[in-house]
């Protein structure tokens, strides 16, 4: 496991521990929210140059942020230590995080809903970087309908 992967895992652990305490509850809580929001934070931190203009950032739910309280700073500090040399390395790191989350929650379709949406976006972004897709041609709604990860949801 790389140092970057260890930082991501530690950040996830901070929030899993934090949200195990019912005093830190928020609406529509799913265990996979932690991996999803860590993924959002990473995506925003990496600021992918080739992201479609309407998808330059990913929002984190306000109720989740409020429930994080001071634990947000701990997670933000951990993720801020991640170093990547280029966008493809960042994409690989983010895809690895997403794939771990998919494996962790593989038996729960509802838990995977947000993770699968993120995976679809990140996988398309990778295709843009590798020259397999022109970002001007990306239609996320159409991709979602034909994507394997969305079947059955």
C-alpha positions as a printed NumPy array, in Angstrom:
array([[  0.   ,   0.   ,   0.   ],
       [  1.403,   3.4  ,  -0.973],
       [  1.69 ,   6.336,   1.42 ],
       [ -1.137,   8.093,  -0.463],
       [ -3.383,   5.048,  -0.083],
       [ -2.564,   4.913,   3.641],
       [ -3.572,   8.576,   4.009],
       [ -6.888,   7.913,   2.272],
       [ -7.518,   4.849,   4.424],
       [ -6.7  ,   6.792,   7.591],
       [ -9.055,   9.617,   6.527],
       [-11.844,   7.076,   5.97 ],
       [-11.106,   5.553,   9.369],
       [-11.357,   8.964,  11.081],
       [-14.831,   9.48 ,   9.693],
       [-16.022,   5.907,  10.217],
       [-15.048,   6.239,  13.884],
       [-16.627,   9.7  ,  14.106],
       [-19.928,   8.635,  12.561],
       [-20.143,   5.404,  14.578],
       [-21.191,   7.736,  17.4  ],
       [-24.93 ,   8.379,  16.936],
       [-24.425,  11.901,  18.281],
       [-22.907,  12.74 ,  14.866],
       [-25.889,  11.752,  12.784],
       [-27.208,  13.36 ,   9.596],
       [-30.062,  12.714,   7.177],
       [-30.144,   9.676,   4.878],
       [-26.956,   8.245,   6.361],
       [-25.288,   5.379,   4.489],
       [-21.951,   3.857,   5.571],
       [-20.615,   4.363,   2.032],
       [-21.13 ,   8.134,   2.309],
       [-17.725,   8.368,   3.924],
       [-15.931,   6.829,   0.949],
       [-18.048,   8.906,  -1.422],
       [-17.316,  12.208,   0.322],
       [-13.631,  11.351,   0.67 ],
       [-13.741,  10.761,  -3.099],
       [-15.393,  14.165,  -3.591],
       [-12.728,  15.845,  -1.497],
       [ -9.974,  14.131,  -3.471],
       [-11.599,  15.062,  -6.764],
       [-11.811,  18.705,  -5.708],
       [ -8.263,  18.676,  -4.341],
       [ -6.846,  17.292,  -7.582],
       [ -8.653,  19.957,  -9.683],
       [ -8.454,  17.892, -12.86 ],
       [ -7.449,  20.083, -15.769],
       [ -9.514,  18.187, -18.341],
       [-12.72 ,  17.947, -16.316],
       [-15.786,  19.194, -18.119],
       [-16.441,  22.799, -17.09 ],
       [-19.742,  21.908, -15.43 ],
       [-18.027,  19.135, -13.441],
       [-14.958,  20.944, -12.092],
       [-16.04 ,  20.284,  -8.501],
       [-18.178,  17.779,  -6.608],
       [-20.361,  19.004,  -3.777],
       [-20.361,  17.524,  -0.326],
       [-23.768,  17.47 ,   1.356],
       [-24.224,  20.317,   3.808],
       [-25.832,  18.071,   6.424],
       [-22.809,  15.766,   6.219],
       [-20.395,  18.7  ,   6.59 ],
       [-22.276,  20.048,   9.597],
       [-22.215,  16.606,  11.243],
       [-18.437,  16.342,  10.65 ],
       [-17.743,  19.201,  13.048],
       [-14.038,  19.252,  13.958],
       [-13.346,  15.87 ,  12.333],
       [-13.464,  17.634,   8.942],
       [-10.204,  19.42 ,   9.731],
       [ -8.508,  16.112,  10.598],
       [ -9.624,  14.525,   7.324],
       [ -8.761,  17.62 ,   5.294],
       [ -5.254,  17.67 ,   6.809],
       [ -4.697,  13.984,   6.008],
       [ -5.862,  14.319,   2.413],
       [ -3.82 ,  17.505,   2.012],
       [ -0.677,  15.432,   2.516],
       [ -1.32 ,  13.419,  -0.639],
       [  1.206,  14.087,  -3.361],
       [  0.746,  13.128,  -6.993],
       [  2.953,  13.949,  -9.952],
       [  0.197,  14.38 , -12.547],
       [ -3.506,  14.011, -13.237],
       [ -3.23 ,  10.394, -14.413],
       [ -1.62 ,   9.4  , -11.124],
       [ -4.407,  11.26 ,  -9.296],
       [ -7.032,   9.457, -11.395],
       [ -5.429,   6.082, -10.641],
       [ -5.41 ,   6.886,  -6.924],
       [ -9.049,   7.991,  -6.984],
       [-10.101,   4.948,  -9.029],
       [ -8.333,   2.698,  -6.528],
       [-10.25 ,   4.353,  -3.69 ],
       [-13.536,   3.923,  -5.557],
       [-12.797,   0.277,  -6.386],
       [-12.092,  -0.455,  -2.704],
       [-15.423,   1.127,  -1.769],
       [-17.239,  -0.894,  -4.442],
       [-15.707,  -4.084,  -3.061],
       [-16.507,  -3.085,   0.529],
       [-20.195,  -2.412,  -0.171],
       [-20.73 ,  -4.886,  -3.026],
       [-23.786,  -6.492,  -1.455],
       [-25.719,  -3.265,  -0.932],
       [-27.141,  -1.55 ,  -4.027],
       [-28.302,   1.522,  -2.115],
       [-24.947,   1.969,  -0.423],
       [-23.287,   1.882,  -3.83 ],
       [-25.557,   4.418,  -5.49 ],
       [-23.323,   7.471,  -4.933],
       [-20.118,   5.483,  -5.326],
       [-21.305,   4.146,  -8.7  ],
       [-22.194,   7.645,  -9.878],
       [-18.729,   8.835,  -8.956],
       [-17.133,   5.794, -10.612],
       [-18.961,   6.543, -13.854],
       [-17.724,  10.117, -13.832],
       [-14.139,   9.254, -12.929],
       [-13.965,   6.433, -15.487],
       [-15.183,   8.844, -18.173],
       [-12.638,  11.421, -17.049],
       [ -9.917,   8.796, -17.406],
       [-11.073,   8.115, -20.988],
       [-10.835,  11.844, -21.685],
       [ -7.26 ,  11.906, -20.371],
       [ -6.295,   8.842, -22.388],
       [ -7.778,  10.324, -25.569],
       [-10.55 ,   7.72 , -25.882],
       [-13.34 ,  10.307, -25.464],
       [-13.595,  13.939, -26.514],
       [-14.89 ,  15.88 , -23.521],
       [-17.17 ,  17.916, -25.801],
       [-19.021,  14.677, -26.61 ],
       [-19.646,  13.527, -23.05 ],
       [-23.29 ,  13.094, -22.118],
       [-23.357,  11.774, -18.555],
       [-27.061,  10.98 , -18.684],
       [-26.602,   8.779, -21.751],
       [-23.48 ,   7.175, -20.263],
       [-25.314,   6.406, -17.03 ],
       [-28.07 ,   4.602, -18.886],
       [-25.722,   2.319, -20.791],
       [-23.081,   1.85 , -18.096],
       [-22.74 ,  -1.584, -16.528],
       [-22.376,  -0.135, -13.045],
       [-25.876,   1.346, -13.188],
       [-27.771,  -1.774, -14.283],
       [-30.206,  -2.867, -11.631],
       [-30.249,   0.383,  -9.675]])
